[in-house]
Coordinates of C-alpha atoms in Angstrom, one line a residue:
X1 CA 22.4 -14.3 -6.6
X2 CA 23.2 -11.0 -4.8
X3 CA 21.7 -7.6 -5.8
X4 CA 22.8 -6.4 -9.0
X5 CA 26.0 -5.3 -9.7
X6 CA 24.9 -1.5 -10.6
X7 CA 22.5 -0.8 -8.2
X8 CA 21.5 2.5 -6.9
X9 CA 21.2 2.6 -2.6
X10 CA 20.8 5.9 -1.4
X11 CA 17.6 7.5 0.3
X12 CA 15.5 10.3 -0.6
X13 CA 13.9 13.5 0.5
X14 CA 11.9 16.3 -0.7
X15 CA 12.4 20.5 -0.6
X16 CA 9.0 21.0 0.8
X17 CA 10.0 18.5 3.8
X18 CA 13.9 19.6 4.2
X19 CA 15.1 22.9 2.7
X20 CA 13.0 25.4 5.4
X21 CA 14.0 29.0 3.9
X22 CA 10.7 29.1 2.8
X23 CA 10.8 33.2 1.3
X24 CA 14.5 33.7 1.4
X25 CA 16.5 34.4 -1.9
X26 CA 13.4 35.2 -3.7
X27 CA 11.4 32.2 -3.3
X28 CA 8.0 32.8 -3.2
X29 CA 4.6 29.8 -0.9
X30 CA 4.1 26.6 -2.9
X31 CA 0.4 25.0 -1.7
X32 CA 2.4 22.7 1.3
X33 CA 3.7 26.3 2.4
X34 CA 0.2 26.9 3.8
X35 CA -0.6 23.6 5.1
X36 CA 0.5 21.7 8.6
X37 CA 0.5 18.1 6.6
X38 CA -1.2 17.5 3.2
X39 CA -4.3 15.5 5.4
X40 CA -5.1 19.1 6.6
X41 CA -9.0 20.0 6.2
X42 CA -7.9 23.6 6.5
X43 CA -5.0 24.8 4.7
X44 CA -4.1 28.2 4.9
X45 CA -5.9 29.5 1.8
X46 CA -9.1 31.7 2.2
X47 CA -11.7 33.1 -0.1
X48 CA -11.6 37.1 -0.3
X49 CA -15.1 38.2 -2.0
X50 CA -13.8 41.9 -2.4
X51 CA -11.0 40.4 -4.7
X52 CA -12.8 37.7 -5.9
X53 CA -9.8 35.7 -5.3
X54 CA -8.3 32.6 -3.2
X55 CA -4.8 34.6 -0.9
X56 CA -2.9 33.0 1.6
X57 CA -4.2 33.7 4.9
X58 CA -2.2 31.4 7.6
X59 CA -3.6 30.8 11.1
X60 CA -1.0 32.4 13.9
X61 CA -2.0 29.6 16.4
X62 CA -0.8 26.8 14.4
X63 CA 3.2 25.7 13.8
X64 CA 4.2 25.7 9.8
X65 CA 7.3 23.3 10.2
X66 CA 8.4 23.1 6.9
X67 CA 9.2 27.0 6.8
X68 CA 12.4 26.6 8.6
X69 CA 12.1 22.2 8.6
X70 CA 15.4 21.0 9.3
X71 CA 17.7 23.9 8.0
X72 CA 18.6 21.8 4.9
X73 CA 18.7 24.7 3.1
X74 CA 21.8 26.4 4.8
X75 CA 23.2 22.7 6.1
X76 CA 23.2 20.7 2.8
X77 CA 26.3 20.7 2.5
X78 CA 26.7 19.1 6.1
X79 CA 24.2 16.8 5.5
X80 CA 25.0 15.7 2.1
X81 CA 28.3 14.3 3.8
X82 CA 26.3 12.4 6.2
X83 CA 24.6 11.0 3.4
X84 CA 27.9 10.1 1.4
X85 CA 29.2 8.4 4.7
X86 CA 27.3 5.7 4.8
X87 CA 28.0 4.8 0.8
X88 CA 25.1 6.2 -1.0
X89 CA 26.1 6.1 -4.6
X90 CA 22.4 8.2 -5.4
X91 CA 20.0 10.9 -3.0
X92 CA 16.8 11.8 -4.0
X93 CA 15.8 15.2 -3.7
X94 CA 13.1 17.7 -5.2
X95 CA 13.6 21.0 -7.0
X96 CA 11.3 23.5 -5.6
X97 CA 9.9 25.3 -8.7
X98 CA 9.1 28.3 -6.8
X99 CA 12.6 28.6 -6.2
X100 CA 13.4 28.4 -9.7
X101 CA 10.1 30.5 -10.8
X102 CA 9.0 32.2 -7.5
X103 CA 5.2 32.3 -9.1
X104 CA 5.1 30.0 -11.3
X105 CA 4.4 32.0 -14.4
X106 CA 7.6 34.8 -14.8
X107 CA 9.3 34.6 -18.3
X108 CA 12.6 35.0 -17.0
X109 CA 14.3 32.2 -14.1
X110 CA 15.3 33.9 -10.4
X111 CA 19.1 33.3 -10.5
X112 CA 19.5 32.7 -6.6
X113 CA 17.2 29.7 -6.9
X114 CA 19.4 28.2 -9.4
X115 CA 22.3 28.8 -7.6
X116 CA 21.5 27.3 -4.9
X117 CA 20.3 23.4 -6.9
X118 CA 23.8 24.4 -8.7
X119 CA 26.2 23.9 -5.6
X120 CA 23.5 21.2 -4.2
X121 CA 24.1 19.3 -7.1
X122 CA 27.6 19.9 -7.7
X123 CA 28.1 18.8 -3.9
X124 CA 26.5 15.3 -4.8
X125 CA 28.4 14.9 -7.9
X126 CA 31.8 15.6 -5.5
X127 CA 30.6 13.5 -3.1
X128 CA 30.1 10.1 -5.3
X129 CA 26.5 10.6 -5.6
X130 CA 23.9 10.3 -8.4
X131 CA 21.3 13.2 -8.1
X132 CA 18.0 11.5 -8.5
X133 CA 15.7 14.7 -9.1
X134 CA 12.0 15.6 -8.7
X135 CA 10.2 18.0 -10.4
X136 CA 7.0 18.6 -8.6
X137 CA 7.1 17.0 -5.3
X138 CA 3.9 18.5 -3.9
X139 CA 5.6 22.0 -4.5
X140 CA 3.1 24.0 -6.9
X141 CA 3.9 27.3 -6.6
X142 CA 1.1 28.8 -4.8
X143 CA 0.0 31.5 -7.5
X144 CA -0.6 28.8 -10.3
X145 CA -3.5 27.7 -8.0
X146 CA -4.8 31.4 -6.0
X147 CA -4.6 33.3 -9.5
X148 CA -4.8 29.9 -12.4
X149 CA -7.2 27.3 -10.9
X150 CA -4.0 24.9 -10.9
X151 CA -3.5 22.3 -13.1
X152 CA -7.1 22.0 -14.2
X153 CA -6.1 25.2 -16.3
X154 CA -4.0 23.9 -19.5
X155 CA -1.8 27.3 -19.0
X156 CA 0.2 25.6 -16.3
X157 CA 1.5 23.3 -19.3
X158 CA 3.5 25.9 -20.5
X159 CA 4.9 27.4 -17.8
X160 CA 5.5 23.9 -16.7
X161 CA 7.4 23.4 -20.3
X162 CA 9.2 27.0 -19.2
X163 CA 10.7 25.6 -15.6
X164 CA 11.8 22.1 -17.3
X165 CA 13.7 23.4 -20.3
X166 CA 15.6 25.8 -17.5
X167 CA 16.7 23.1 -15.1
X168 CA 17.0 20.6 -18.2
X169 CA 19.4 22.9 -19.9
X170 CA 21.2 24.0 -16.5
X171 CA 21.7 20.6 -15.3
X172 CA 22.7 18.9 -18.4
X173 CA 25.5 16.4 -18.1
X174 CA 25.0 16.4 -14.2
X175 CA 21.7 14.8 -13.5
X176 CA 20.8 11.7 -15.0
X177 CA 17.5 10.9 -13.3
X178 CA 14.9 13.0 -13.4
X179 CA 11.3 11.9 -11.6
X180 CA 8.1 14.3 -13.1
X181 CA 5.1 14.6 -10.5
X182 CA 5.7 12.6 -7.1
X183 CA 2.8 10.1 -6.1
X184 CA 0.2 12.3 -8.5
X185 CA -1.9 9.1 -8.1
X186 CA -2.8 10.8 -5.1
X187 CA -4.9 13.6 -7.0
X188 CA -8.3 12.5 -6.5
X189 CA -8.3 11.4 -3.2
X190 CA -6.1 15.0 -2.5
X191 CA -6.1 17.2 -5.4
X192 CA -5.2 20.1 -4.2
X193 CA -1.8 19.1 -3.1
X194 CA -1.3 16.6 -5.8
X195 CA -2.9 17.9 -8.6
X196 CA -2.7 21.6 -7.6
X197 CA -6.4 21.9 -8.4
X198 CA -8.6 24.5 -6.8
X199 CA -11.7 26.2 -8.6
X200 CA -10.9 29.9 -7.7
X201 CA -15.1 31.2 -8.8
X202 CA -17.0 29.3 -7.7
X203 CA -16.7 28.8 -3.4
X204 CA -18.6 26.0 -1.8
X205 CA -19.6 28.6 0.7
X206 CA -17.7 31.3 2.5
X207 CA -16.8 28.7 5.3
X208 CA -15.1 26.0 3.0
X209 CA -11.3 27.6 2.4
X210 CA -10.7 25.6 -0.4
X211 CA -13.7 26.0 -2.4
X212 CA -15.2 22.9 -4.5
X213 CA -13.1 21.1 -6.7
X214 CA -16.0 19.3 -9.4
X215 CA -14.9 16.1 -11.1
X216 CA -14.8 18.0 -14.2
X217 CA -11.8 20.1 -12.5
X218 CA -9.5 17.0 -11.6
X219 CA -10.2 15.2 -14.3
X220 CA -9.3 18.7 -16.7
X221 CA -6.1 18.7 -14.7
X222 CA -5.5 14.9 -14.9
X223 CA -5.1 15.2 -18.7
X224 CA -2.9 18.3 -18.7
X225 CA -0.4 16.7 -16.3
X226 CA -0.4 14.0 -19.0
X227 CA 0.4 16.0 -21.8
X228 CA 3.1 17.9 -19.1
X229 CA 4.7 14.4 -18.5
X230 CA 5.1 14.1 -22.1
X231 CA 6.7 17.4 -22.7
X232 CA 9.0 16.2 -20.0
X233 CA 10.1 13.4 -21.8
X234 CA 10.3 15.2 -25.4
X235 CA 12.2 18.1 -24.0
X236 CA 14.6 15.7 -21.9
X237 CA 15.2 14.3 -24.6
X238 CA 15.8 16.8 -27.1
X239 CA 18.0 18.5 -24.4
X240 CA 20.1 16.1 -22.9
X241 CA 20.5 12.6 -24.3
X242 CA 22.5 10.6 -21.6
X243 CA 19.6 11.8 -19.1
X244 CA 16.4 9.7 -18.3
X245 CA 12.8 10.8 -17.0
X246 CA 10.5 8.1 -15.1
X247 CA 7.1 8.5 -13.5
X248 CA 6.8 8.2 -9.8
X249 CA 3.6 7.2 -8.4
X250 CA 2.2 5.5 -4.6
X251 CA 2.1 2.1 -5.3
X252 CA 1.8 0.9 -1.7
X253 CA -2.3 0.4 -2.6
X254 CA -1.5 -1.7 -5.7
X255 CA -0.8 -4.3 -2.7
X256 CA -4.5 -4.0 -1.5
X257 CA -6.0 -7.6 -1.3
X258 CA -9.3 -8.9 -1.9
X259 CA -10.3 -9.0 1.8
X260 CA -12.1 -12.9 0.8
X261 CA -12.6 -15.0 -2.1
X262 CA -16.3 -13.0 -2.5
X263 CA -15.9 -12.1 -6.5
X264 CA -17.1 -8.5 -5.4
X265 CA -14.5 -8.1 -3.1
X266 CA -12.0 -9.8 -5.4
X267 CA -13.3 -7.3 -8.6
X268 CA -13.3 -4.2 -5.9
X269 CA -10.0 -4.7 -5.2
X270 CA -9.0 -4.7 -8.6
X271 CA -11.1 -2.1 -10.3
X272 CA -12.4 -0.1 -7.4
X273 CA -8.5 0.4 -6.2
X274 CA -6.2 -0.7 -8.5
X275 CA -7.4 1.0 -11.2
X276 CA -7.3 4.0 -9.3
X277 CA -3.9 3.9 -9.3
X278 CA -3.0 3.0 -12.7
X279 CA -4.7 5.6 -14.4
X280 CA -1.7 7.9 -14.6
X281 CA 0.8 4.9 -15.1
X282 CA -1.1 3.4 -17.7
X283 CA -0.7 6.9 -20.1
X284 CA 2.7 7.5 -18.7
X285 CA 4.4 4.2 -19.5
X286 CA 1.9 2.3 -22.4
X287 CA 0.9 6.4 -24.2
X288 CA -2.9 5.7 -24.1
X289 CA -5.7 6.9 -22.4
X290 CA -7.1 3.6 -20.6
X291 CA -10.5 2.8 -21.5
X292 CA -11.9 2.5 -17.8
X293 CA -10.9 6.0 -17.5
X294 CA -13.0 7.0 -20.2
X295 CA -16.2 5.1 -19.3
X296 CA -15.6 7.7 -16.2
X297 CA -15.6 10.3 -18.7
X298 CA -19.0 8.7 -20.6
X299 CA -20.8 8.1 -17.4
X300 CA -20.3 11.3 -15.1
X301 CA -20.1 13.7 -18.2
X302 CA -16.9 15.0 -17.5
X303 CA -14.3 14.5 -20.2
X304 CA -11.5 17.2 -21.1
X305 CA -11.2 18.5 -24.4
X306 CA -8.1 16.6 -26.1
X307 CA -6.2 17.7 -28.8
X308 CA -5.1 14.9 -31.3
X309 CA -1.6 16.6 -31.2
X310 CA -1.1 16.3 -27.4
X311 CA -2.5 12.3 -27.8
X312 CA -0.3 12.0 -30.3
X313 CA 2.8 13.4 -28.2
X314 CA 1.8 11.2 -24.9
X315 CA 1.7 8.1 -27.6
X316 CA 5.4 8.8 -28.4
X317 CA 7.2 10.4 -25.2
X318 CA 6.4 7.6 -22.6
X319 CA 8.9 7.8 -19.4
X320 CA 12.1 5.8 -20.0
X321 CA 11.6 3.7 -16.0
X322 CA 8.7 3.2 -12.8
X323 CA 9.8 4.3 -9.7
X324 CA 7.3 4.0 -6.5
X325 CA 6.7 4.6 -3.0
X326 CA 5.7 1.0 -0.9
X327 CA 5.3 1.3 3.0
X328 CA 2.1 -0.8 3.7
X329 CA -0.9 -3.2 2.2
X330 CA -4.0 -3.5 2.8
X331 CA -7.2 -5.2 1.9
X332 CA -10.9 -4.4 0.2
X333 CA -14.0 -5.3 1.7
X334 CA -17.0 -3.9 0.5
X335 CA -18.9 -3.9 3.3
X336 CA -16.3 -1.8 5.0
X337 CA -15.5 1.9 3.8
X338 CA -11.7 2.6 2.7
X339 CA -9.3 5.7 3.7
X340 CA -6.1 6.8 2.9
X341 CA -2.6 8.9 3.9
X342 CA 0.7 9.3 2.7
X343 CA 1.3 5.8 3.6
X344 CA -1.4 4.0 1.6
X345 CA -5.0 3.1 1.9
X346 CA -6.7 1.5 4.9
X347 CA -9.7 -0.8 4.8
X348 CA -10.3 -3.7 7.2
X349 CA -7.6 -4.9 9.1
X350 CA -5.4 -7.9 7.6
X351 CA -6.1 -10.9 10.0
X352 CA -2.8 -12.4 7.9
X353 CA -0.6 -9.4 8.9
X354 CA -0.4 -9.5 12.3
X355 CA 2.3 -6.8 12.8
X356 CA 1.7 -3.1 12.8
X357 CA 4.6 -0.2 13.3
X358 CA 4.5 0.6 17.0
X359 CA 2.0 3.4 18.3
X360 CA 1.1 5.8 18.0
X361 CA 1.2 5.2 13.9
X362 CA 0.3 1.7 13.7
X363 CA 0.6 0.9 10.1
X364 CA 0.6 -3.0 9.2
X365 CA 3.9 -3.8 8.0
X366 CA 3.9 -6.1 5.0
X367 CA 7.0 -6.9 4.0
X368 CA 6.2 -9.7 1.1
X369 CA 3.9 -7.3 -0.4
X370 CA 6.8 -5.0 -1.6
X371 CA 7.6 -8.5 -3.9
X372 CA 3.6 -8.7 -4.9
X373 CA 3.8 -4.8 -6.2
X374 CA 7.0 -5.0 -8.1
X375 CA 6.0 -8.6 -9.9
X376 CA 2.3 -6.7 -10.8
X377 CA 4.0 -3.3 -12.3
X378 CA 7.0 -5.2 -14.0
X379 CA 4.4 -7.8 -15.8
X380 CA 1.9 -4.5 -16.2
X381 CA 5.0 -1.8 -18.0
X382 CA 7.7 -4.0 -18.7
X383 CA 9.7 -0.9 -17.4
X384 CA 12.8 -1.1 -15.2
X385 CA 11.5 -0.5 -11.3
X386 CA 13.1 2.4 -9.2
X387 CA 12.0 1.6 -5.6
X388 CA 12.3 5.6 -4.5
X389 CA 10.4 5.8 -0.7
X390 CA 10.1 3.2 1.6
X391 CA 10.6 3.5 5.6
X392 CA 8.7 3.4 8.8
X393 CA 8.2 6.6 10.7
X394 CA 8.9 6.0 14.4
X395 CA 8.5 8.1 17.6
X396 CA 11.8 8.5 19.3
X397 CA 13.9 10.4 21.2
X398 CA 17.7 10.3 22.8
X399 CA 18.0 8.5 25.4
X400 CA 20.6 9.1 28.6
X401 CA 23.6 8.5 27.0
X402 CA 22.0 10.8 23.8
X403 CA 22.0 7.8 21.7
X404 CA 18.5 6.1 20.0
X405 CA 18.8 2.7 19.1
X406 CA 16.4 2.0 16.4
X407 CA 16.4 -1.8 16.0
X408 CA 13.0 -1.8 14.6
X409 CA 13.7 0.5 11.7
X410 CA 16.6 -2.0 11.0
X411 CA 14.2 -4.8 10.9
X412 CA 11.7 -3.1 8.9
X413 CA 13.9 -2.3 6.2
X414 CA 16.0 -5.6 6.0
X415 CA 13.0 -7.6 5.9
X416 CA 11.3 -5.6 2.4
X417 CA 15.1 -5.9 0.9
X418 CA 14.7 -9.5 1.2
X419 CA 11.5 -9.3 -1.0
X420 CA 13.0 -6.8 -2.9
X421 CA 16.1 -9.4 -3.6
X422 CA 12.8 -12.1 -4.2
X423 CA 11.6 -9.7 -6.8
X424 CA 14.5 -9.6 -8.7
X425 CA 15.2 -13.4 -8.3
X426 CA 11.5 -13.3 -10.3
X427 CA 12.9 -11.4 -13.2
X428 CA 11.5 -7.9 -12.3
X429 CA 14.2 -5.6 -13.6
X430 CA 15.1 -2.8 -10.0
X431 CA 17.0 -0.1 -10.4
X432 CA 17.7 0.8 -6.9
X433 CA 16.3 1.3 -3.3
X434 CA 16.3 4.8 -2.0
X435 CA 14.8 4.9 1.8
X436 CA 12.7 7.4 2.9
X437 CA 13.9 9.7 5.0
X438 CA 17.8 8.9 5.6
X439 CA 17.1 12.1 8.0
X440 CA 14.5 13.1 10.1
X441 CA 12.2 15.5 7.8
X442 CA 8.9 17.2 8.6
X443 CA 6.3 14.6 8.2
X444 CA 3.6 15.2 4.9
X445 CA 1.0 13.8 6.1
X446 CA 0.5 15.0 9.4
X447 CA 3.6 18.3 9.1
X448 CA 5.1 17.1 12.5
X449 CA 8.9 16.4 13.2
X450 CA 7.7 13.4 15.8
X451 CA 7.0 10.9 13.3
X452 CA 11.0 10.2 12.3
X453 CA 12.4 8.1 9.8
X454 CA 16.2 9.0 9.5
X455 CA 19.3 7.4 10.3
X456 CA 20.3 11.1 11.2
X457 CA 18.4 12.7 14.2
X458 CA 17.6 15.9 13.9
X459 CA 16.7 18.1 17.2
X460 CA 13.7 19.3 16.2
X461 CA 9.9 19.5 17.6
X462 CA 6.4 19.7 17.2
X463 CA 5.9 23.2 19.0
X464 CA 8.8 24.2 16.3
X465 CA 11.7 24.3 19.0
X466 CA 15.3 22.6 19.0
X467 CA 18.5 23.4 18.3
X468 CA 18.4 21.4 14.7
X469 CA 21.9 19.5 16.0
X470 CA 22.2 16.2 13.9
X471 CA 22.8 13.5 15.4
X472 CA 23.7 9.9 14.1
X473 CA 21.6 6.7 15.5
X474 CA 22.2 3.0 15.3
X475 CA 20.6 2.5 11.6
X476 CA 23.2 4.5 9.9
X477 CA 26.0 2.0 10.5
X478 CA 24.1 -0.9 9.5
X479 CA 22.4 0.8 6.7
X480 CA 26.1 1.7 5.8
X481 CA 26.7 -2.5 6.3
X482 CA 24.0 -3.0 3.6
X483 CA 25.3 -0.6 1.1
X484 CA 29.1 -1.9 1.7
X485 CA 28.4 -5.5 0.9
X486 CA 25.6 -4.5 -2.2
X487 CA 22.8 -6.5 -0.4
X488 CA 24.9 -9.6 1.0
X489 CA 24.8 -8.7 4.4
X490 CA 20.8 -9.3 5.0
X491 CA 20.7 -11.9 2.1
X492 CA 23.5 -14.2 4.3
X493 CA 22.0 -13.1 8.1

């Protein structure tokens, strides 16, 4: 009754967050190049009316973290042995596609990128580690947006078909899972980063950097990211056999209870959040477009143009297995207005979950609703779960002796395994449990280095100073326990 035999521990990470090196070896600004944290009202994009054009203009006064983050780029290999030492068998990690195509739209791949994800990869494979590989982890290549609209412009699917076939056919044989567009549930509440959507001609006003983004715009590049997801499947496929593509989306707001028994809060909760994030799992795992989506379409005039082809393509290339972010729940109460961050939406506090994260964060933790969201998508897809982020972001520091004892991260993590084991017990088919971040990364939310989640500490701050010497802290040896005894340890504590 342990965890099964095969599964994948590990933890997981993303270029934007980790590599830094954010214009060497030809690489060229993705969108969370020009933003402190994806919350930001202000990213570093600006109207020019002489050009008629959206450029890059970033504020002097403010500290852009993830240009240098945590080194990763020149450290990997360092830190991919820190990784390997506490047993991972799998490490998530993101391709940055302007790495690969510094603009998004060149005909021909920049080799140095490549290079790079080649020894990266081979280092993991040395090392006893799966790759587990992101696409598009909020990393659109900056000139797709300024110069294309994003993806509300169906020219993006092709150069999006371009990058896959190149790291497809490169990587063949080596990585096994690929993951297409990280939590792009997230696009209507922040399309800009998760939907790379911008309308580049029409400016709210000469004040608003980012222009307006219409309904018609997100819901244009909702489909084409559909019919990309697809491609990503067929040409997988067609490519390299032995490899699989899944879906990842933020799932923590599928755990969003009906705040009472009131049927409108009961029937907001379902279709006023749920909903909202099942629209892109519904056509990437079941190949339709749902039909509450389209009464969208009917009732705010906004539908894209399809092409019975590219229905016809998402029908047949759905993704081979789920895998989600969980950190928090909440609940819906209609009376009370809803927000959200990396971490999930907030609504009225939970008077059943009485503990939050400590300050200055604060997020409920929940750990029984990890079992609640695996149960709903399993009996929803019918699709092996990949549990690919989950972790509590903590402020700490060394202490006297240079140590940090993070008992609370422990605790956090060994009581959602439990209910992860529960899930399973339930029949829900998991895949593996990567935790986010097994290093301290640059937050994306809020683009800060306080808010840490690794088991490795990296010396690193806020005003962008620090030597970046890692450090281990007391999580990596127990989180080493857990991997060691597949599970047993917490399920025999």
């Amino acid at each position: 009754m342990s965890f099964p035999k095969n599964f994948l521990w590990g933890g997981a990470v993303a270029a934007n967050q980790c590599e830094g090196a954010w214009l060497e070896d030809g690489k060229e600004p993705n969108v969370t190049d020009v933003m402190v944290g994806i919350g930001s009202k202000d990213p570093g994009i600006k109207w020019n009316e002489e050009t008629k054009k959206y450029e890059m203009c970033l504020d002097p006064n403010k500290a852009y973290l993830s240009h240098e983050a945590i080194d990763f780029y020149h450290r990997y290999k360092e830190d991919l042995k820190l990784m390997s030492g506490m047993g991972f068998n799998c490490f998530r990690t993101s391709i940055a596609w302007g790495r690969i195509f510094p603009n998004g739209d060149e005909e021909t791949p920049n080799e140095k990128g490549l290079a790079f994800y080649d020894d990266m990869i081979e280092t993991m494979l040395e090392l006893g580690m799966e790759p587990v590989i992101t696409l598009s982890h909020y990393e659109t290549p900056l000139h797709l947006i300024t110069e294309y609209g994003g993806w509300s412009n169906r020219k993006l699917i092709d150069f999006w078909k371009r990058y896959v076939t190149t790291v497809f056919k490169r990587y063949k044989g080596k990585v096994k899972y690929w993951l297409t567009f990280n939590e792009v549930n997230n696009m209507m509440i922040n399309p800009l980063v998760a939907g790379g959507v911008l309308t580049i001609d029409n400016p709210k006003d000469p004040s608003d950097p980012i222009g307006s983004t219409t309904e018609k715009d997100k819901w244009l590049a909702y489909y084409n990211i559909c019919v990309a997801n697809a491609w990503t499947v067929k040409l997988c496929r067609e490519i390299d056999k032995d490899a699989q593509v899944g879906c990842m989306l933020t799932c923590s707001s599928v755990a969003t209870y009906p705040y009472d028994c009131n049927p409108d809060n009961v029937f907001g909760a379902y279709n006023t959040v749920r909903l909202n994030n099942f629209y892109f799992g519904d056509v990437f795992c079941l190949g339709e477009i749902p039909g509450y989506v389209k009464r969208v379409w009917r009732e705010h005039d906004c539908a894209p143009e399809m092409r019975e082809d590219e229905l016809q393509l998402i029908k047949e290339n759905t993704v081979a297995f789920f895998s989600f972010s969980y950190y928090r729940s909440s609940t819906y109460d209609q009376s009370v207005g809803m927000d959200g961050n990396t971490g999930g939406l907030k609504g009225r506090a939970n008077p059943f979950v009485k503990e939050c994260s400590p300050e200055p964060w604060c997020w409920p933790v929940d750990p029984k609703g990890i079992r609640y969201v695996m149960n709903i998508l399993y009996d929803r897809y019918h699709l092996p779960l990949f549990i690919v982020e989950n972790g509590i972001g903590l402020d700490e520091n060394l202490d006297e002796t240079g140590h940090i004892h993070d008992e609370y991260r422990m605790y956090y993590i060994k009581e959602h395994l439990k209910y992860v084991h529960e899930a399973i017990l339930d029949g829900v088919e998991c895949m593996g449990y990567l935790y986010w971040g097994p290093i301290d990364v640059v937050s994306a939310g809020t683009g800060e280095m306080k808010k840490r989640y690794g088991f490795v500490y990296v010396d690193r701050f806020n005003d962008g100073h620090g030597t970046l010497e890692r450090k281990l802290k007391d999580s990596y040896e127990e989180y080493k326990e857990i991997i060691e005894t597949n599970g047993d340890s917490i399920l025999h504590s």
